[in-house]
XYZ file of C-alpha atoms in Angstrom:
562
model
C 91.354 63.358 21.253
C 93.725 65.394 23.433
C 92.015 68.632 22.330
C 88.536 67.344 23.156
C 89.705 66.226 26.605
C 91.203 69.685 27.227
C 94.800 68.439 27.402
C 96.019 71.253 25.180
C 99.697 70.847 26.060
C 99.761 67.279 24.682
C 97.783 68.351 21.593
C 100.235 71.198 20.852
C 103.237 68.880 21.354
C 101.837 66.413 18.815
C 100.953 69.208 16.402
C 104.503 70.600 16.582
C 106.114 67.282 15.550
C 103.714 66.688 12.637
C 105.614 66.788 9.345
C 102.555 67.792 7.322
C 100.068 70.236 8.833
C 96.834 70.668 6.911
C 93.602 72.625 7.410
C 92.046 69.854 9.486
C 94.919 69.621 11.990
C 94.959 73.415 12.379
C 91.184 73.513 12.842
C 91.462 70.866 15.565
C 94.062 72.953 17.395
C 92.000 76.159 17.028
C 89.040 74.320 18.585
C 91.320 73.064 21.351
C 92.406 76.613 22.213
C 88.797 77.774 22.149
C 87.718 74.891 24.384
C 89.973 76.164 27.193
C 89.162 79.827 26.494
C 92.536 80.760 24.957
C 91.124 83.090 22.293
C 94.401 84.871 21.596
C 96.218 81.658 20.637
C 93.258 80.563 18.507
C 93.265 83.897 16.640
C 97.074 83.786 16.184
C 96.886 80.312 14.642
C 93.950 81.456 12.473
C 95.940 84.437 11.163
C 98.967 82.226 10.351
C 96.932 79.693 8.356
C 97.860 79.683 4.641
C 94.535 78.065 3.828
C 91.145 78.085 5.559
C 87.855 76.317 5.016
C 84.315 76.998 6.294
C 84.988 75.011 9.494
C 87.939 77.313 10.310
C 85.825 80.446 10.061
C 82.908 78.851 11.898
C 85.133 77.790 14.799
C 86.481 81.311 15.385
C 83.093 83.028 15.032
C 81.429 80.620 17.461
C 84.374 80.787 19.870
C 84.319 84.566 20.156
C 80.573 84.719 20.700
C 80.595 81.805 23.140
C 82.841 83.896 25.419
C 80.713 87.027 24.754
C 83.267 88.797 22.575
C 80.316 89.638 20.380
C 81.821 92.498 18.392
C 84.901 90.432 17.497
C 82.680 87.496 16.529
C 80.548 89.629 14.215
C 83.672 91.171 12.691
C 85.068 87.715 11.825
C 81.649 86.729 10.429
C 81.739 89.746 8.091
C 85.206 88.707 6.866
C 83.930 85.165 6.358
C 81.003 86.439 4.303
C 83.231 88.702 2.177
C 85.637 85.782 1.606
C 82.762 83.778 0.086
C 82.398 81.058 2.732
C 78.943 79.736 3.541
C 77.964 79.637 7.248
C 76.160 76.645 8.724
C 73.203 76.540 11.103
C 75.456 76.504 14.185
C 77.356 79.607 13.036
C 74.200 81.545 12.187
C 72.678 80.700 15.577
C 75.833 81.946 17.308
C 75.973 85.142 15.238
C 72.335 85.887 16.070
C 73.145 85.339 19.750
C 75.948 87.881 19.349
C 73.526 90.403 17.800
C 71.164 89.802 20.722
C 73.995 90.395 23.219
C 74.843 93.714 21.554
C 71.156 94.546 20.936
C 72.242 95.287 17.372
C 68.848 95.130 15.645
C 70.053 96.523 12.291
C 72.880 93.979 12.063
C 70.472 91.241 13.176
C 68.147 92.062 10.290
C 71.072 91.751 7.874
C 71.878 88.334 9.336
C 68.196 87.438 8.891
C 68.630 88.090 5.154
C 71.681 85.807 5.190
C 69.620 83.130 6.970
C 66.999 83.230 4.217
C 69.608 83.172 1.413
C 71.335 80.169 2.975
C 68.034 78.273 3.187
C 67.733 78.133 6.991
C 64.439 80.062 7.179
C 62.489 77.102 8.584
C 65.333 75.594 10.632
C 64.158 75.152 14.236
C 67.386 76.154 16.012
C 68.181 79.076 13.692
C 64.563 80.225 13.787
C 64.544 80.221 17.597
C 67.857 82.146 17.666
C 66.427 84.649 15.189
C 63.295 85.154 17.292
C 65.433 85.517 20.431
C 67.540 88.190 18.708
C 64.487 90.260 17.739
C 62.941 89.987 21.191
C 66.197 90.805 22.988
C 66.503 93.884 20.772
C 63.001 94.990 21.806
C 61.219 94.048 18.566
C 58.717 91.596 20.008
C 56.418 91.611 16.964
C 59.188 90.572 14.563
C 60.276 87.827 16.951
C 56.749 86.470 17.268
C 56.341 86.602 13.474
C 59.441 84.387 13.059
C 58.076 81.778 15.480
C 54.612 81.848 13.858
C 56.253 81.174 10.477
C 57.975 78.010 11.778
C 56.190 74.838 10.573
C 56.473 73.239 14.033
C 57.395 74.523 17.484
C 59.726 72.671 19.783
C 60.525 73.408 23.427
C 63.242 75.910 22.456
C 60.758 77.895 20.360
C 58.207 77.999 23.199
C 60.855 79.089 25.695
C 62.076 81.789 23.315
C 58.554 83.117 22.893
C 57.844 83.078 26.643
C 61.223 84.618 27.574
C 60.829 87.346 24.944
C 57.479 88.417 26.355
C 58.888 88.322 29.887
C 61.904 90.467 28.968
C 59.678 93.037 27.279
C 57.358 93.337 30.279
C 54.299 91.481 28.941
C 53.628 89.407 32.036
C 50.005 88.580 31.201
C 51.070 87.241 27.780
C 53.735 85.097 29.465
C 51.137 83.377 31.655
C 48.798 82.895 28.670
C 51.616 81.399 26.544
C 52.611 79.150 29.447
C 49.088 77.693 29.526
C 49.054 77.280 25.720
C 52.438 75.504 25.808
C 51.162 72.959 28.343
C 47.934 72.449 26.358
C 50.110 71.724 23.295
C 51.666 68.833 25.233
C 55.020 70.349 26.230
C 56.383 70.042 29.758
C 57.972 73.188 31.196
C 61.681 73.051 31.998
C 63.994 75.175 34.149
C 64.222 77.893 31.456
C 60.417 78.119 31.255
C 60.062 78.340 35.027
C 62.568 81.192 35.330
C 60.669 83.289 32.752
C 57.199 82.534 34.135
C 58.152 83.072 37.790
C 59.846 86.369 36.832
C 56.558 87.514 35.310
C 54.684 86.521 38.461
C 57.187 88.697 40.357
C 56.470 91.715 38.154
C 52.695 91.222 38.285
C 52.791 90.304 41.990
C 50.365 87.457 41.316
C 51.077 85.328 44.365
C 48.391 82.703 43.690
C 49.740 81.897 40.239
C 53.307 81.972 41.532
C 52.412 79.384 44.184
C 50.782 77.137 41.574
C 53.894 77.312 39.385
C 56.060 76.555 42.439
C 54.006 73.367 42.878
C 54.750 72.446 39.243
C 58.450 73.163 39.851
C 58.411 70.584 42.670
C 56.501 68.027 40.533
C 59.028 68.301 37.693
C 62.013 68.049 40.100
C 63.270 71.503 39.098
C 63.273 72.723 42.708
C 66.977 71.884 43.052
C 68.013 74.025 40.061
C 69.885 77.081 41.340
C 68.450 79.468 38.716
C 64.895 78.427 39.594
C 65.600 78.755 43.343
C 66.881 82.327 42.910
C 63.789 83.232 40.860
C 61.504 81.695 43.507
C 63.230 83.765 46.225
C 62.671 86.902 44.157
C 59.060 85.970 43.283
C 57.966 85.415 46.885
C 59.799 88.543 47.992
C 58.183 90.743 45.334
C 54.762 89.274 46.114
C 55.149 90.360 49.742
C 55.942 86.947 51.251
C 59.403 87.413 52.732
C 59.038 84.384 55.031
C 58.456 82.146 51.987
C 61.602 83.597 50.357
C 63.564 82.724 53.489
C 62.094 79.198 53.488
C 63.112 78.597 49.841
C 66.616 79.893 50.570
C 67.030 77.777 53.724
C 65.873 74.628 51.890
C 68.465 75.154 49.139
C 71.163 72.515 49.600
C 73.891 74.275 47.598
C 73.325 78.022 47.328
C 75.410 79.992 44.822
C 76.253 83.701 44.635
C 73.036 84.502 42.735
C 70.769 82.914 45.362
C 72.676 84.618 48.217
C 72.421 87.961 46.402
C 68.693 87.380 45.765
C 68.141 86.811 49.484
C 70.123 89.966 50.401
C 67.940 91.892 47.925
C 64.765 90.377 49.423
C 65.700 91.538 52.929
C 66.494 95.016 51.620
C 63.268 95.251 49.633
C 61.303 94.543 52.818
C 63.178 97.041 54.982
C 65.152 94.396 56.886
C 68.544 96.063 56.473
C 70.134 94.541 59.578
C 69.314 91.013 58.364
C 70.657 91.896 54.887
C 73.967 92.991 56.412
C 74.161 89.865 58.607
C 73.463 87.614 55.617
C 76.176 89.368 53.578
C 78.696 88.852 56.380
C 77.674 85.173 56.604
C 78.123 84.884 52.839
C 81.669 86.240 53.097
C 82.471 83.688 55.840
C 81.258 80.921 53.501
C 83.982 82.014 51.068
C 81.689 83.423 48.362
C 83.067 86.534 46.705
C 80.356 89.191 46.167
C 79.923 90.870 42.789
C 78.559 94.284 41.811
C 74.941 93.008 41.955
C 75.419 91.776 45.536
C 76.749 95.168 46.587
C 73.908 96.948 44.807
C 71.372 94.918 46.822
C 73.336 95.582 50.009
C 73.581 99.362 49.463
C 69.874 99.448 48.596
C 69.094 97.712 51.906
C 71.252 100.209 53.816
C 69.617 103.214 52.124
C 66.106 102.074 53.017
C 66.955 101.392 56.628
C 69.012 104.505 57.352
C 72.250 102.561 57.840
C 74.385 105.487 56.699
C 77.731 104.460 58.202
C 77.326 100.836 57.077
C 76.458 101.941 53.548
C 79.570 104.109 53.234
C 81.638 101.293 54.737
C 80.347 98.835 52.113
C 81.101 101.270 49.281
C 84.733 101.376 50.458
C 84.815 97.581 50.908
C 83.528 97.142 47.368
C 86.314 99.215 45.827
C 89.256 98.560 48.139
C 88.887 94.866 49.051
C 87.124 93.462 45.992
C 88.318 95.934 43.331
C 84.809 96.438 41.933
C 84.202 99.767 40.198
C 80.879 101.244 41.365
C 78.303 101.927 38.666
C 75.942 104.894 38.725
C 73.336 102.657 40.424
C 75.658 102.103 43.406
C 76.212 105.840 43.754
C 72.441 106.382 43.503
C 71.966 104.205 46.615
C 74.576 106.268 48.497
C 72.972 109.552 47.371
C 69.624 108.184 48.594
C 71.242 107.188 51.905
C 72.848 110.611 52.405
C 69.728 112.455 51.237
C 67.384 110.584 53.582
C 69.805 111.280 56.433
C 69.589 115.023 55.715
C 73.100 115.341 54.237
C 71.866 117.085 51.078
C 75.085 118.992 50.376
C 77.170 115.810 50.755
C 74.808 113.982 48.397
C 75.085 116.713 45.753
C 78.890 116.806 46.129
C 79.018 113.031 45.559
C 77.044 113.315 42.300
C 79.302 116.079 41.008
C 82.561 114.318 41.984
C 81.843 110.649 41.171
C 83.943 109.135 38.339
C 80.907 108.011 36.304
C 78.464 110.332 34.569
C 75.261 110.940 36.543
C 71.891 110.117 34.991
C 68.406 111.551 35.544
C 67.623 108.906 38.202
C 70.442 109.902 40.559
C 69.439 113.593 40.359
C 65.797 112.622 40.873
C 66.854 110.700 44.000
C 68.357 113.903 45.379
C 65.206 115.790 44.386
C 63.148 113.333 46.480
C 65.442 114.029 49.430
C 64.842 117.768 48.952
C 61.113 117.039 49.274
C 61.645 115.029 52.483
C 63.571 117.875 54.067
C 61.496 120.665 52.436
C 64.503 122.364 50.822
C 62.763 124.266 48.018
C 65.818 126.264 46.912
C 68.004 123.220 46.320
C 65.034 121.399 44.778
C 64.738 124.036 42.061
C 68.424 123.665 41.120
C 68.313 119.876 41.224
C 65.131 119.792 39.117
C 66.968 121.764 36.432
C 69.674 119.083 36.353
C 67.065 116.308 36.035
C 65.162 118.039 33.256
C 68.340 118.723 31.288
C 68.840 114.968 31.076
C 65.170 113.970 30.753
C 62.855 116.889 29.900
C 59.844 114.548 29.579
C 60.128 113.025 33.073
C 56.755 113.724 34.674
C 57.830 112.562 38.154
C 60.356 115.402 38.490
C 57.759 118.050 37.671
C 55.382 116.489 40.187
C 58.067 116.359 42.897
C 58.967 120.020 42.336
C 55.293 120.976 42.305
C 54.812 119.042 45.561
C 57.636 120.949 47.223
C 56.192 124.326 46.183
C 52.671 123.267 47.193
C 53.777 122.198 50.679
C 55.269 125.694 51.077
C 51.973 127.159 49.723
C 53.812 128.735 46.781
C 50.826 128.458 44.472
C 52.307 130.764 41.850
C 55.347 128.479 41.552
C 53.027 125.464 41.316
C 51.224 127.177 38.410
C 54.531 127.819 36.635
C 55.504 124.130 36.922
C 52.095 123.031 35.612
C 52.301 125.463 32.692
C 55.757 124.127 31.789
C 54.315 120.601 31.784
C 51.482 121.681 29.480
C 53.842 123.527 27.143
C 56.123 120.495 26.891
C 53.139 118.118 26.667
C 54.271 116.175 29.714
C 51.494 114.183 31.372
C 51.563 113.069 34.990
C 51.573 109.307 35.399
C 48.359 108.336 37.189
C 48.605 106.417 40.470
C 47.388 102.841 40.022
C 47.035 100.172 42.706
C 46.097 96.539 42.239
C 45.602 93.413 44.305
C 44.852 89.744 43.737
C 41.842 88.013 45.305
C 41.126 84.380 44.433
C 43.470 84.475 41.399
C 41.722 87.548 39.966
C 43.507 90.900 39.762
C 41.552 94.081 40.611
C 42.895 97.504 39.616
C 42.097 100.953 41.038
C 42.876 104.524 40.023
C 42.367 107.642 42.140
C 38.649 108.453 42.488
C 37.917 105.534 40.138
C 34.220 105.261 39.253
C 34.635 102.496 36.673
C 34.679 99.681 39.236
C 31.306 97.898 39.599
C 31.477 98.347 43.398
C 32.566 102.009 43.252
C 29.510 103.286 45.161
C 29.978 100.713 47.956
C 33.710 101.502 48.107
C 32.945 105.223 48.309
C 30.534 104.704 51.212
C 32.926 102.314 52.991
C 35.795 104.824 52.682
C 33.601 107.515 54.231
C 32.846 105.290 57.229
C 36.456 104.126 57.452
C 37.818 107.703 57.442
C 35.430 108.659 60.252
C 36.555 105.633 62.267
C 40.213 106.483 61.626
C 39.674 110.065 62.821
C 38.241 108.751 66.067
C 41.594 106.979 66.545
C 43.644 110.123 65.995
C 43.993 110.277 62.186
C 44.367 113.807 60.775
C 44.417 114.006 56.931
C 47.568 115.761 55.694
C 45.890 118.185 53.278
C 49.215 119.896 52.531
C 49.926 117.024 50.137
C 47.087 118.079 47.808
C 48.561 120.200 45.063
C 45.422 122.184 44.311
C 44.223 125.368 45.989
C 40.799 124.198 47.197
C 38.800 123.898 50.415
C 39.735 121.332 53.065
C 36.684 119.113 52.511
C 37.573 118.611 48.843
C 41.222 118.001 49.773
C 40.196 115.348 52.315
C 37.999 113.637 49.712
C 40.920 113.459 47.285
C 43.229 112.057 49.968
C 40.712 109.414 51.004
C 40.386 108.251 47.381
C 44.051 107.581 46.665
C 44.290 104.328 44.722
C 45.913 102.330 47.566
C 43.182 103.353 50.020
C 40.512 102.271 47.513
C 42.261 98.915 47.010
C 42.508 98.348 50.779
C 38.824 99.283 51.261
C 37.856 96.802 48.539
C 39.979 94.095 50.193
C 38.433 94.756 53.619
C 34.982 94.381 52.035
C 35.783 91.195 50.092
C 38.223 89.095 52.139
C 37.736 87.121 55.381
C 38.477 88.835 58.692
C 42.120 88.459 59.678
C 43.355 87.607 56.162
C 46.470 89.570 55.104
C 45.998 92.235 52.414
C 48.648 92.674 49.693
C 48.471 95.789 47.516
C 50.826 96.852 44.715
C 51.256 100.439 43.486
C 53.097 101.885 40.491
C 54.156 105.105 42.305
C 55.583 105.897 45.736
C 53.098 105.735 48.618
C 52.444 109.205 50.071
C 53.037 110.043 53.741
C 49.286 110.522 54.407
C 48.463 107.037 53.105
C 51.344 105.644 55.159
C 49.885 107.095 58.374
C 46.329 106.085 57.409
C 47.245 102.458 56.645
C 49.023 102.102 59.991
C 45.785 103.121 61.735
C 43.682 100.828 59.486
C 45.939 97.872 60.336
C 45.257 98.492 64.046
C 41.510 99.137 64.004
C 40.768 96.294 61.544
C 43.349 93.886 63.016
C 44.839 93.156 59.609
C 48.343 92.758 58.262
C 48.555 95.074 55.245
C 51.501 94.792 52.864
C 51.999 97.523 50.261
C 54.586 97.327 47.496
C 55.199 100.748 45.973
C 57.646 101.825 43.249
C 60.526 101.723 45.714
C 59.998 98.996 48.347
C 57.637 97.046 50.602
C 55.836 98.474 53.625
C 54.547 95.976 56.227
C 51.753 97.409 58.386
C 50.576 95.534 61.476
C 49.121 96.562 64.846
C 49.437 100.255 63.973
C 53.130 100.031 63.062
C 55.190 99.820 59.886
C 58.422 97.892 59.352
C 60.036 100.814 57.531
C 61.265 104.149 58.786
C 58.565 106.832 58.566
C 60.150 109.214 56.118
C 59.961 109.914 52.411
């Protein structure tokens, strides 16, 4: 009784005066230590036990994994297996959760064999844990096969299936499974909503996200902190920052995750000053930021040119809060320094930071070399990137861009030949948008769309109108040595311009246009969309691979540099 109520001191006092101590009394005390998180005392008592039963082993395995000491938990499970003790369903579920935490697929498959031998192959809880393990380890097919083999599916099984697809980036499948789950008579819960709304964020399907938000309200899940944070992120990533703010302001008790989500939302939309103000407000409320909060904050500073603030926050993170920066934090600072023209400082930071640099941080510096047209440094930095990731197409393209802007066509040819020799293919630019709950996708010079001829003609007229308002196509961005007319045609048929033309043709006058793109928006498209927003009197929101750009009345919310 004392152990279950967490009064460990009283439980230990009683245990110490017991004349006879058996396995059961020791097991109770081990569970008492585990209940309050005292793993060391639990393990010490376990080691001193002259006799153990299955419950003893189960308690220690589950305790370790509950507190995410997954390696220790799996190690004890191996000892348990070797000692001849049979695990129960609760132990196997915990062990599978430990495998998922470590992403130890090979070990998870061995545990799967143990599950079958112990006769838990059709057990609902174990089956769901097994499917979760496979999906968390990236083996979606094996996870789905486990769930399909289950005689019935409960809510846990549905949530596992939906979450697995969400974690592996299959957003369309998540929405399809969500519909199937409801048709099967199950009501979504907070776990379902987090997975489904996360997929809406990735797909940027605002209409579906709004419908699911309505269901969240109907099921009274709108007060759940995890759901609130996901809603903030969903609206932000769908281009509706004001809706993110509204969700945050309506939250009665915001936690660190929701505050951090709102800081990230401001940063993603180029509102760095507001992100900083919100962080300072958060500190006044007594919430202690974590590494994720600082990552969002540094990201906001880098995209708004707040160089001094960014460096100040890096120091605050280490000195006041004792948080060790990860490579992602340093990447934000390198981006901040690089955009500000401090290329040498950015390179020095990469070479001197206490963590090992990855391809992304070097690629960030390479992008800065492109902004400031430093071809010599770009060549050296590209070598560093390609040492770490020789198949990264974006780095070849960036280097080729830099040479092309300097009209070094021979160097461009060398880069292209290297790509061919290494069989590296450039990732095509793709843009998409949602109109009336249907998603339309466009590639550069795409002729597959049923309205391609009308789009082509509209773009021709639109370009002429833009030129009359001062637009001059930046043909230096075209990497091929060809005449200006062909270069202009290629520029006018970038995927985001095609998507915007389609939206202008198929949406009511004055309606906002939201376009998503898988790559960074180029500087020519940035200038062109500003002019389009003015002459067509439209708000145009573009989410590229890095951030949001809000175009309205011929202006953009972000700083005009790449």
